[in-house]
Short mmCIF file of C-alpha atoms and ligand atoms in Angstrom, two decimals:
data_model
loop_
_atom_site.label_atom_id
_atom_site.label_comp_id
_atom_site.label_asym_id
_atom_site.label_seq_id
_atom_site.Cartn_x
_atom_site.Cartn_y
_atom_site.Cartn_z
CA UNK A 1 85.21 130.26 83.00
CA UNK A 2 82.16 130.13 81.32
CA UNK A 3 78.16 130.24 83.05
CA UNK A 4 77.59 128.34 86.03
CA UNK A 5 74.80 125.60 85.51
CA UNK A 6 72.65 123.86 87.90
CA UNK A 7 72.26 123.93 91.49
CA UNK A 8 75.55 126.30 92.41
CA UNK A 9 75.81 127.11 96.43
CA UNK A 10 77.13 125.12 99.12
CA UNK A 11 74.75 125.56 101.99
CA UNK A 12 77.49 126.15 104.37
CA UNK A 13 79.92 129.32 104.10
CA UNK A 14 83.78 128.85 106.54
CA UNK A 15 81.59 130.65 108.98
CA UNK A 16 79.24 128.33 109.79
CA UNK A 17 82.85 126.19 111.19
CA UNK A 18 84.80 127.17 114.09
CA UNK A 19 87.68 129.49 113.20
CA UNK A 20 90.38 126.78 113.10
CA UNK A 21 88.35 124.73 111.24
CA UNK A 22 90.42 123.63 108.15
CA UNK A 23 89.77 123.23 104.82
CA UNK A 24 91.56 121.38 101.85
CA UNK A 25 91.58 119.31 98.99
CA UNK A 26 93.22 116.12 98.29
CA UNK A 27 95.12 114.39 95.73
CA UNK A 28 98.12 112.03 94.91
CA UNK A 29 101.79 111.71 92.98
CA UNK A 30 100.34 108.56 90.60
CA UNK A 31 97.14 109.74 89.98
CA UNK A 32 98.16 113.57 88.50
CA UNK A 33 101.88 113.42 88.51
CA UNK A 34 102.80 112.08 85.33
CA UNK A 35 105.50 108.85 86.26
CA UNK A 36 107.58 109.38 82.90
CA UNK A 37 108.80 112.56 84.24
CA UNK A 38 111.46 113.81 86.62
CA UNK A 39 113.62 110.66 86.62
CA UNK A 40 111.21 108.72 88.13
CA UNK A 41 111.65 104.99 88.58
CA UNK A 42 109.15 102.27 87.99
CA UNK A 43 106.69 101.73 90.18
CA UNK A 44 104.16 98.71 90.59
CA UNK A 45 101.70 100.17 89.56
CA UNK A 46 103.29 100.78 86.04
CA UNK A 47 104.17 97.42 85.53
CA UNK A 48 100.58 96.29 86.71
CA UNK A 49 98.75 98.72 84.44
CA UNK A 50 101.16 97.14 81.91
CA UNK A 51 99.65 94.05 82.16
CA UNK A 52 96.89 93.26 80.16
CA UNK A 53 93.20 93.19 81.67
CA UNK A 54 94.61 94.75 85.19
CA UNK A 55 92.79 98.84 84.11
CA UNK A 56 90.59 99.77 82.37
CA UNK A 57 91.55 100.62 78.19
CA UNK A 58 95.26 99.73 79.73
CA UNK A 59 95.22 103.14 81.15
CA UNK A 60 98.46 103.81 83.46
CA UNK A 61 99.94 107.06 85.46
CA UNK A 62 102.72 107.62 82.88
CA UNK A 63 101.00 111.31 81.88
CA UNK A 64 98.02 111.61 84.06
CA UNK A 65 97.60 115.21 84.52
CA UNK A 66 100.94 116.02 84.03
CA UNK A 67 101.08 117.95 87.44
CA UNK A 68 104.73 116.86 87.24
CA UNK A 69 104.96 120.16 85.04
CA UNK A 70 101.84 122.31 85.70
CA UNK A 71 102.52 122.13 89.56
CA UNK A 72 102.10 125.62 89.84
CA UNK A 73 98.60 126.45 87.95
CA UNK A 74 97.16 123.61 90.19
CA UNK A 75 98.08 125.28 93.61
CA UNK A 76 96.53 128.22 92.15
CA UNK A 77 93.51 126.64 91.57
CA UNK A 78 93.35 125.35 95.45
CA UNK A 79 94.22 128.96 96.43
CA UNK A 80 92.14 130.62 94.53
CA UNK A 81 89.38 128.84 95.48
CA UNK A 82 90.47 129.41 99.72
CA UNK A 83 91.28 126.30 100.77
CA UNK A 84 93.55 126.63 103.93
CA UNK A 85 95.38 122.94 103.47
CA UNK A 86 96.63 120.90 100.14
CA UNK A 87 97.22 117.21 100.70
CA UNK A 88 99.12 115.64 98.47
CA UNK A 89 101.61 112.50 98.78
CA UNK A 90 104.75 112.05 97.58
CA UNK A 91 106.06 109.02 95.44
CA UNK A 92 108.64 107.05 96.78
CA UNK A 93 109.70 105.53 93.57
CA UNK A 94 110.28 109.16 92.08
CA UNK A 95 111.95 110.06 95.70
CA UNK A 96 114.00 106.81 95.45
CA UNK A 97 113.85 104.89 91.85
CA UNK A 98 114.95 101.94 92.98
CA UNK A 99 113.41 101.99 96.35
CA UNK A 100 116.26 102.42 98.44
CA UNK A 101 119.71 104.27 98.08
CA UNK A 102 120.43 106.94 95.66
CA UNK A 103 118.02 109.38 95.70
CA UNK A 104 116.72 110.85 92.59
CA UNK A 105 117.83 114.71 92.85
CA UNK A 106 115.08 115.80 90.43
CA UNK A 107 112.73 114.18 92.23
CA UNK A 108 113.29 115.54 95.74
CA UNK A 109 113.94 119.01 93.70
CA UNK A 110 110.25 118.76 92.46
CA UNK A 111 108.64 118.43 95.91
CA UNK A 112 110.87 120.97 97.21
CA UNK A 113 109.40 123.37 95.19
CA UNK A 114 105.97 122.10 95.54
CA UNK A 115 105.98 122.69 99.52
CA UNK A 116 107.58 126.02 99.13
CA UNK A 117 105.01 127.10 96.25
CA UNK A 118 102.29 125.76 98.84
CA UNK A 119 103.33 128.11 101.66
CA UNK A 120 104.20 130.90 99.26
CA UNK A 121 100.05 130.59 98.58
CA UNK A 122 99.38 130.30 102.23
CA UNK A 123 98.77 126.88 101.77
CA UNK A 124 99.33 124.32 105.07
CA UNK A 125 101.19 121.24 103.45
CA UNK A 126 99.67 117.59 104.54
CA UNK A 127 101.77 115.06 102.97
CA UNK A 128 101.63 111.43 102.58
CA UNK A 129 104.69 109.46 102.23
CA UNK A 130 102.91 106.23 100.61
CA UNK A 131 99.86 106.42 98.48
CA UNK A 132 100.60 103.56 96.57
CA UNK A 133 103.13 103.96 94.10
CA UNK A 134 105.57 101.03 95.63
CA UNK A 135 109.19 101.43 93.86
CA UNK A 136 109.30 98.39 91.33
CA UNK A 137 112.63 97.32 92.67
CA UNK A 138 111.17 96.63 96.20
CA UNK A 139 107.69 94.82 94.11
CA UNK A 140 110.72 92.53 92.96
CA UNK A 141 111.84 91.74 96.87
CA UNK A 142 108.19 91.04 98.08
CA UNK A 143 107.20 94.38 98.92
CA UNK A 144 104.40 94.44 101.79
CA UNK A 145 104.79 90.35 102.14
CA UNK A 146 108.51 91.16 102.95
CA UNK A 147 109.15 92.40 106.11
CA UNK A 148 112.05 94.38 105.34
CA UNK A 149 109.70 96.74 104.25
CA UNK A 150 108.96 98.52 107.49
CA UNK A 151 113.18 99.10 107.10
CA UNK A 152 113.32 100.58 103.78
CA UNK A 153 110.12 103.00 104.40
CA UNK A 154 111.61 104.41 107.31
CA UNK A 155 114.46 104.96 105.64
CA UNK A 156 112.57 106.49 102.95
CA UNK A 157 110.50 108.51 105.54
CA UNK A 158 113.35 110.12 107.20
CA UNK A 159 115.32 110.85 103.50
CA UNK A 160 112.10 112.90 102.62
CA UNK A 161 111.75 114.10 106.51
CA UNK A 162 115.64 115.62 106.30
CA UNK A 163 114.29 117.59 103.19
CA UNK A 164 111.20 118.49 103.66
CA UNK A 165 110.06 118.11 107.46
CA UNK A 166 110.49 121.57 108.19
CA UNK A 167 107.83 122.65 106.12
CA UNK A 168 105.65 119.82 106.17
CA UNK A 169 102.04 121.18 108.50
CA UNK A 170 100.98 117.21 109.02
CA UNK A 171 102.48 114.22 107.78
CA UNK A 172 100.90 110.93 107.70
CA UNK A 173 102.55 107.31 106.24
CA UNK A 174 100.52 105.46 104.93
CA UNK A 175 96.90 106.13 102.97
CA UNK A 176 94.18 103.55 103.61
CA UNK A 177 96.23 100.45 104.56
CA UNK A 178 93.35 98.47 104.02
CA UNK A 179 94.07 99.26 100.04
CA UNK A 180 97.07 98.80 100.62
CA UNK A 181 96.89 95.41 102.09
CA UNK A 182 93.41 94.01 101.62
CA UNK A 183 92.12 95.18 98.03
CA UNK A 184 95.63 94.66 96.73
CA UNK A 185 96.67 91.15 98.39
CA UNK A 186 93.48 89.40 98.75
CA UNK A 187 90.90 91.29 96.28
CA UNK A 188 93.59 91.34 93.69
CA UNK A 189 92.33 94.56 92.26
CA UNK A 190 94.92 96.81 92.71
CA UNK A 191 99.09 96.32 92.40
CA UNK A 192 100.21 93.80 92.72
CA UNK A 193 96.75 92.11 92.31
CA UNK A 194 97.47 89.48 94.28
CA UNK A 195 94.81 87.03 95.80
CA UNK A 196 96.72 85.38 98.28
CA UNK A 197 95.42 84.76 101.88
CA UNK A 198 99.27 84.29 103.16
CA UNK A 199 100.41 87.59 101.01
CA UNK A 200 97.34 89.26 102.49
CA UNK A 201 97.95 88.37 106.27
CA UNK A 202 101.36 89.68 105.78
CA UNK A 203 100.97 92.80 104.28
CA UNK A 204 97.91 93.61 106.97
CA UNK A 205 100.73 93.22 109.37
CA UNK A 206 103.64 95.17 107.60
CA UNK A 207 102.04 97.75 106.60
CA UNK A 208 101.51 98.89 110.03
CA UNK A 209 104.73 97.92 110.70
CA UNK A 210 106.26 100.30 108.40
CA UNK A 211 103.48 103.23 109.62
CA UNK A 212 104.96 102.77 112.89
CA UNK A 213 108.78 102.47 112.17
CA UNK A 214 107.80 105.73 109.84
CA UNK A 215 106.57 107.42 112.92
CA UNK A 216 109.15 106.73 114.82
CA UNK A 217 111.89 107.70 111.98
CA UNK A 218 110.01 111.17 111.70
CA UNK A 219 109.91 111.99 115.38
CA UNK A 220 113.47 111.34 115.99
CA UNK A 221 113.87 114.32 113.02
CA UNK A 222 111.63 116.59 115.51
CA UNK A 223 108.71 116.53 113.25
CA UNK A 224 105.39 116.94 114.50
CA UNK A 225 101.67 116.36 113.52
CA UNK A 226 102.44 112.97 112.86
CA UNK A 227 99.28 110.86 111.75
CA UNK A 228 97.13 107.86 110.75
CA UNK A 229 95.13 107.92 107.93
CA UNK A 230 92.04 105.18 107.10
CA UNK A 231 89.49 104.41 105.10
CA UNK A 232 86.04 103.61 106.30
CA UNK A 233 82.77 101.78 104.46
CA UNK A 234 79.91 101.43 107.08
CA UNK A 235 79.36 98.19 106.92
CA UNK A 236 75.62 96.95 106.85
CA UNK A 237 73.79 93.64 106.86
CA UNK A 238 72.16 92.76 104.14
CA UNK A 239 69.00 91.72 105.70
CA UNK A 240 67.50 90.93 109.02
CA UNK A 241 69.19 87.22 109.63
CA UNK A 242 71.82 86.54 111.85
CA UNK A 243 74.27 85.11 109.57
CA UNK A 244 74.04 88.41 107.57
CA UNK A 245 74.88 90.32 110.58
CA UNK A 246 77.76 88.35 111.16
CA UNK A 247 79.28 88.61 107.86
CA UNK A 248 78.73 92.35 108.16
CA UNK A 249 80.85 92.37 111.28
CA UNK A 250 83.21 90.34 110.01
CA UNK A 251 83.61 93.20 106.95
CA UNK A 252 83.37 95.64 109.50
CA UNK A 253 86.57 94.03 111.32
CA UNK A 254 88.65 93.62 108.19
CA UNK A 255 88.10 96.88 106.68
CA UNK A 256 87.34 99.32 109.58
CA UNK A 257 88.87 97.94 112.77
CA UNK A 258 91.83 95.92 111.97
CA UNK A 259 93.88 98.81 111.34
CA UNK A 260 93.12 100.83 114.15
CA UNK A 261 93.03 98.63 116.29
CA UNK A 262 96.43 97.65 115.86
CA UNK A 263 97.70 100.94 116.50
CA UNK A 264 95.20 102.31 119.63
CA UNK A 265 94.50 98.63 121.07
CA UNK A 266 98.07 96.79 120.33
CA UNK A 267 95.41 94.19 119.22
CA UNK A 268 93.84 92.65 115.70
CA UNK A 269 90.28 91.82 115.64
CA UNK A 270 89.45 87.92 117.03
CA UNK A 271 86.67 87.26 114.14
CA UNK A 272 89.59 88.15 111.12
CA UNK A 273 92.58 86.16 113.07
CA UNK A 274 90.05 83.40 113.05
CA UNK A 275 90.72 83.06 109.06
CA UNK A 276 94.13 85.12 109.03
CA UNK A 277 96.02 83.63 112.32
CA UNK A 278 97.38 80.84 110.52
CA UNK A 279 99.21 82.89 107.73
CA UNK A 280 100.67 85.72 109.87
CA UNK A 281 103.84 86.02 110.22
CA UNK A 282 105.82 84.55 113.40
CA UNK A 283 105.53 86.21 116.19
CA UNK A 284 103.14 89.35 114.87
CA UNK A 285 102.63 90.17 118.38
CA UNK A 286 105.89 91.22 119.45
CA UNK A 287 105.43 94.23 117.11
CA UNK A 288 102.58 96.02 118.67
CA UNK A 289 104.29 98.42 120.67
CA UNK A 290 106.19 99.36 117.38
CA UNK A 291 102.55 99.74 115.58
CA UNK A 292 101.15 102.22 118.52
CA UNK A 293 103.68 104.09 118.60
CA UNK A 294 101.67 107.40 119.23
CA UNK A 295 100.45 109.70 116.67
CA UNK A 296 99.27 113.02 116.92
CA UNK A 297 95.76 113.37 115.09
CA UNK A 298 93.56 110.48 113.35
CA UNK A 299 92.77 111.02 109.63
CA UNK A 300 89.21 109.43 107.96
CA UNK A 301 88.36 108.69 104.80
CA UNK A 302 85.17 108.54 103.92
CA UNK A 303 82.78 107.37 101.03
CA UNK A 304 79.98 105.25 101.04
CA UNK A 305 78.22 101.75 103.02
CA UNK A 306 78.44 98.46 101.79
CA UNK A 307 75.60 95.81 102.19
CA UNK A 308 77.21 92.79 103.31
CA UNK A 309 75.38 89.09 103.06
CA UNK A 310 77.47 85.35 103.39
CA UNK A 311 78.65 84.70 100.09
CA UNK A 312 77.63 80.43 101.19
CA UNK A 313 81.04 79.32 100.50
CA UNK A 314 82.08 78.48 103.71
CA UNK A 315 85.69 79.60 103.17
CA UNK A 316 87.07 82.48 104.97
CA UNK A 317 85.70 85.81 105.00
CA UNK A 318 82.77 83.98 103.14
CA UNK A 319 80.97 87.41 102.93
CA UNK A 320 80.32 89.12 99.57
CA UNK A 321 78.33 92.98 98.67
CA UNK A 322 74.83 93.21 98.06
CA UNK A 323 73.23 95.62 95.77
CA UNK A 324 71.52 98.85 97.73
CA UNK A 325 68.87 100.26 97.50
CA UNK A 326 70.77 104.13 98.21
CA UNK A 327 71.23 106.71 95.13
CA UNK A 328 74.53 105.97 93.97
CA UNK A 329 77.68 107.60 92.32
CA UNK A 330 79.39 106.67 88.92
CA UNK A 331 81.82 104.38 91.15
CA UNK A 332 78.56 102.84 91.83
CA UNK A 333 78.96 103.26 95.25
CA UNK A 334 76.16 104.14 97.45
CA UNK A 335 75.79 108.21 99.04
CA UNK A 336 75.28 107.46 102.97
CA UNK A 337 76.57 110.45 104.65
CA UNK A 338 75.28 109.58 107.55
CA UNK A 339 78.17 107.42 107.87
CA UNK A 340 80.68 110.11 107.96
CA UNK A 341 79.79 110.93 111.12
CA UNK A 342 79.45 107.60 112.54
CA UNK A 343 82.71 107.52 112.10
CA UNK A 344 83.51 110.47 113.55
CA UNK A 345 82.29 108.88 116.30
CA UNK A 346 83.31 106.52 116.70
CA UNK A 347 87.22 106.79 116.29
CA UNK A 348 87.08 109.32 118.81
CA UNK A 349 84.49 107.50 121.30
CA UNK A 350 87.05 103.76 121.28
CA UNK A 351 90.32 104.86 119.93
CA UNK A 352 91.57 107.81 119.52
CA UNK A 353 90.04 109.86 122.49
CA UNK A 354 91.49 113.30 122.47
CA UNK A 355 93.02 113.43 119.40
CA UNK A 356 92.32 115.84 116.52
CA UNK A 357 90.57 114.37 113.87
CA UNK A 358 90.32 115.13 110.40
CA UNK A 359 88.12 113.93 107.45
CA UNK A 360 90.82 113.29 105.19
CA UNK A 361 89.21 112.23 101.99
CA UNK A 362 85.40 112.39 100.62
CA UNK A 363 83.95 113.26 97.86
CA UNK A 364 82.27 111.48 94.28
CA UNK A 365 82.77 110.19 91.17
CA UNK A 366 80.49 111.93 88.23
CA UNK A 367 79.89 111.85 84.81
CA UNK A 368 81.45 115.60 84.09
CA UNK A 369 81.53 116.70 80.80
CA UNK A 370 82.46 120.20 79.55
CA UNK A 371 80.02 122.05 78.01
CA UNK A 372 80.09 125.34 76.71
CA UNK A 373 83.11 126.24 78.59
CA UNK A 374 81.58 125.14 82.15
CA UNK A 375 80.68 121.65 84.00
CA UNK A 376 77.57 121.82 86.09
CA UNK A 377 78.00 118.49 88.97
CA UNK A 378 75.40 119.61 90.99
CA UNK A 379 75.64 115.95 92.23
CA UNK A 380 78.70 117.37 93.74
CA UNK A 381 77.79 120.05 95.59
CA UNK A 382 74.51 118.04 97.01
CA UNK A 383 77.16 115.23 98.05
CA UNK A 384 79.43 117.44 99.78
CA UNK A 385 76.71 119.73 101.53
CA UNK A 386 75.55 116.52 102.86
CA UNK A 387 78.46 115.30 104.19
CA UNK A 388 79.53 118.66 105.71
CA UNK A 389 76.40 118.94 107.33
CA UNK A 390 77.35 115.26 108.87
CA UNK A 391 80.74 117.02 110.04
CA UNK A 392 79.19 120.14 111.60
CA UNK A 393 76.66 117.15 113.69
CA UNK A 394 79.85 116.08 115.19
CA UNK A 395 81.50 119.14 115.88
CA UNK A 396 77.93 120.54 117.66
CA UNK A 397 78.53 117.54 119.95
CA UNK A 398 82.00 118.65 121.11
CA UNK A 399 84.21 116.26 118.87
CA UNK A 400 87.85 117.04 118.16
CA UNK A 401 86.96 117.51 113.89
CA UNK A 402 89.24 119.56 112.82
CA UNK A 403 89.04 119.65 109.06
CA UNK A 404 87.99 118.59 106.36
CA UNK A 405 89.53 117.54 102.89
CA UNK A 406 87.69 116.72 99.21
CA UNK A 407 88.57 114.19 97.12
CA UNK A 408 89.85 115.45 94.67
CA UNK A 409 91.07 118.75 93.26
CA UNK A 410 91.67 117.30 89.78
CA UNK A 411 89.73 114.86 87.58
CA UNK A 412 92.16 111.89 87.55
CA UNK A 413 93.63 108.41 86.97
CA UNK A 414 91.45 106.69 88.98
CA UNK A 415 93.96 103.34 89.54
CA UNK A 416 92.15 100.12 87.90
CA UNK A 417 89.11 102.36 86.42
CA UNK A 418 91.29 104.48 84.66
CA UNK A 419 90.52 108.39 83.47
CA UNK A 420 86.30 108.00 83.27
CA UNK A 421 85.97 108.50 87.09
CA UNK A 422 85.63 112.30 87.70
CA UNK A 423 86.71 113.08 91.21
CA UNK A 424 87.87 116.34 90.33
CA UNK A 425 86.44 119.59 91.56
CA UNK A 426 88.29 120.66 88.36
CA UNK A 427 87.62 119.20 85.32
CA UNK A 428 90.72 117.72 83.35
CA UNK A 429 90.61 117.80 79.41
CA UNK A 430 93.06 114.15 79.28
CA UNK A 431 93.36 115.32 75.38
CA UNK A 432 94.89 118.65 76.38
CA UNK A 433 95.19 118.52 79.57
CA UNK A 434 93.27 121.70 80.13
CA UNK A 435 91.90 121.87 83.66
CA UNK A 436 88.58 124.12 83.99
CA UNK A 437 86.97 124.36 87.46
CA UNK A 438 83.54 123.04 87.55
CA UNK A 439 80.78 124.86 89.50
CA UNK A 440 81.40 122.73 92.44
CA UNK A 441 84.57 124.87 92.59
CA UNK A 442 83.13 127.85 91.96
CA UNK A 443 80.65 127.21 94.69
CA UNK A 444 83.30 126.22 97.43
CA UNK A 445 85.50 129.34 96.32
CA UNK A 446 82.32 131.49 97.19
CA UNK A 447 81.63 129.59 100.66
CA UNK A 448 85.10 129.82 101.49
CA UNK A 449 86.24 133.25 100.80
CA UNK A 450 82.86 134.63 101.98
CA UNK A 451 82.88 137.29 104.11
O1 IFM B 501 91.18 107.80 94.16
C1 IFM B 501 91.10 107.20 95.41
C2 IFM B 501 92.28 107.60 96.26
O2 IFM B 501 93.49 107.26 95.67
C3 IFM B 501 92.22 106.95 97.62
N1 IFM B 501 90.93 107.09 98.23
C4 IFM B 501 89.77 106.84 97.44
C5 IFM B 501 89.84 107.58 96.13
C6 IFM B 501 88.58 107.29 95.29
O3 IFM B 501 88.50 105.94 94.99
#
């Protein structure tokens, strides 16, 4: 694998984490799969990458890192280097190609064998049941503005539960709703790049709709470790004025409390109904007890802070991001660890209070390049040192963390920014395809198997 360059050690070895601390990487069906392969039907996000302008070079998910056939080197590559968990989702639109009755064989073939070669490497499976990849057929009906939708993913969730539920180690519905809704609805930057305030309000509702009918459709099948996964950007004021506080809060509520709220309070933050009320759908309220329906452990994922100022428009969330000051990755977002365990914190301290938690998702973008046979990110291994030194904090102060996964154990397609983002503890060649792990995963194989 070639010399190691750079700083190389994590400063943290598994034994510097309680013994059922758990460790894992992260990744997801679009964004390694390959979608031309396996029978699998389109998806938004083909048909959005499709269109021109939407990603970056016109990139799409059609080969990615064609995991769809070199399943098995990859979960080599997370056992080799001792990770205890893989999460990984499953696509819905390979599971079901046309969102909803006959099942693709191939497709529910393929994660059959990826569970079992999981747990053949002592690998705990953590799946996700929606990372993004919404069946083109359903796109067609409305998808997250219709609310049929909370229907057709339980249905979904208990065809994949039947199959693969008794293998599963966690399961969670839905990853980061707030992409799912927000970024996609109202930012317009991911499928179906909408940016619609009505579409918006209704796929914040829906989609934890649908987590909660999920739930529900999972638990019947006597599956357990059900949970909720999130994304969280601590949210700071610009500067010192009050109206920059405000809109801060207001970003806060949208991105970081709407969600779970919903499912721990049966309640939506008062500062985003003030903009959203009059485009929810009727009678939103009568679904809370559907949305809390009770989960099992709280997932986080974690990246950076946003500075947030009034963007002096007047018209809802009139807030827009401010340029920090912070060292930043190639996503251009800003490395705040101390956030990670703010969050921590918080979900435990005002929602989810006795619940296992779990950092589902952190890690960074960098600009990896192969050299000699090796990739030095030293970045990396600064960046996650940091962060799991956040995560220890939280765990010396009696929280309920649990584990920890990195985004991402492949370089890969990176939704609207395409292939250049390097998440990937392994590099990916997207000529070749070759994968070659980078020191950051020689330096987490020698932290985790220490000993
Ligand atoms: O690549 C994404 C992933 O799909 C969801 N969480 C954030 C990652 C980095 O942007």
């Amino acid at each position: 694998m070639g010399e190691r360059a750079g700083r190389q050690a994590m400063d943290y070895t598994r034994a510097d984490f309680p013994a059922d601390f758990r460790f894992g990487v992260a990744t997801s069906s679009y964004q390694i799969e390959g979608a031309r392969f396996g029978g699998c039907g389109p998806s938004h996000w083909d048909t959005f990458a499709a269109t021109p302008g939407n990603t970056a070079r016109g990139e799409d998910g059609a080969t990615a890192c064609d995991h769809y056939h070199r399943w098995a080197e990859d979960l080599d590559l997370v056992g080799r280097a001792g990770f205890d968990c893989y999460r990984f989702s499953i696509s819905w639109a390979r599971v079901l190609p046309e969102g909803a009755g006959q099942a693709n064989a191939e497709g529910l073939d393929f994660y059959d064998r990826l569970v079992d070669g999981m747990l053949e490497r002592g690998l705990k499976p953590f799946a996700t049941l929606y990372h993004w990849d919404l069946p083109a057929a359903l796109a067609d009906l409305g998808g997250w503005r219709n609310r049929d939708i909370a229907h057709w993913f339980a249905d979904y969730a208990e065809l994949v539960g039947r199959r693969l539920g008794d293998r599963l180690a966690a399961t969670v519905p839905v990853n980061e709703p707030w992409c799912v809704a927000w970024l996609s609805h109202f930012l317009g930057e991911h499928a179906p790049g909408l940016r619609d305030i009505r579409a918006a309000a209704r796929a914040m509702h829906h989609v934890l709709l649908a987590h909660g009918r999920a739930i529900s459709a999972m638990r019947a099948l006597g599956m357990r470790n059900l949970g909720l996964i999130t994304n969280f950007e601590y949210a700071a004021p610009a500067d010192e004025s009050a109206e920059a506080r405000a809109a801060a809060q207001l970003y806060d509520a949208i991105y970081n409390r709407w969600f779970i709220e919903g499912v721990f309070k049966k309640s939506y933050p008062q500062e985003v109904l003030a903009g959203l009320a009059p485009h929810m759908p009727d009678g939103y309220e009568d679904d809370f007890d559907t949305i809390a329906t009770p989960v099992d452990w709280v997932g986080i994922n974690y990246y950076t802070r946003k500075l947030i100022a009034p963007d002096g428009t007047g018209q809802f969330p009139a807030l827009k991001e401010v340029e920090g000051p912070l060292p930043k990755t190639l996503m251009d977002w800003e490395i705040h660890p101390e956030g990670l365990s703010f969050f921590i914190r918080r979900v435990h301290r005002e929602y989810a209070k006795g619940l296992p938690i779990y950092v589902t998702e952190n890690g960074m973008a960098s600009p990896d390049r192969l050299v000699d046979g090796s990739v030095a990110d030293p970045d990396r291994i600064e960046f996650l040192n940091r962060h799991l030194a956040e995560a220890r904090r939280t765990i010396e102060d009696g929280l309920p963390l649990k584990g920890y996964f990195i985004w991402s154990l492949l370089d890969n397609y990176e939704w609207a920014l395409g292939y250049e983002k390097r998440f990937g503890l392994v590099h990916v060649d997207f000529d070749t395809l070759e994968r070659t792990p980078k020191a950051s995963w020689h330096a987490l194989q020698a932290a985790l198997t220490a000993g």
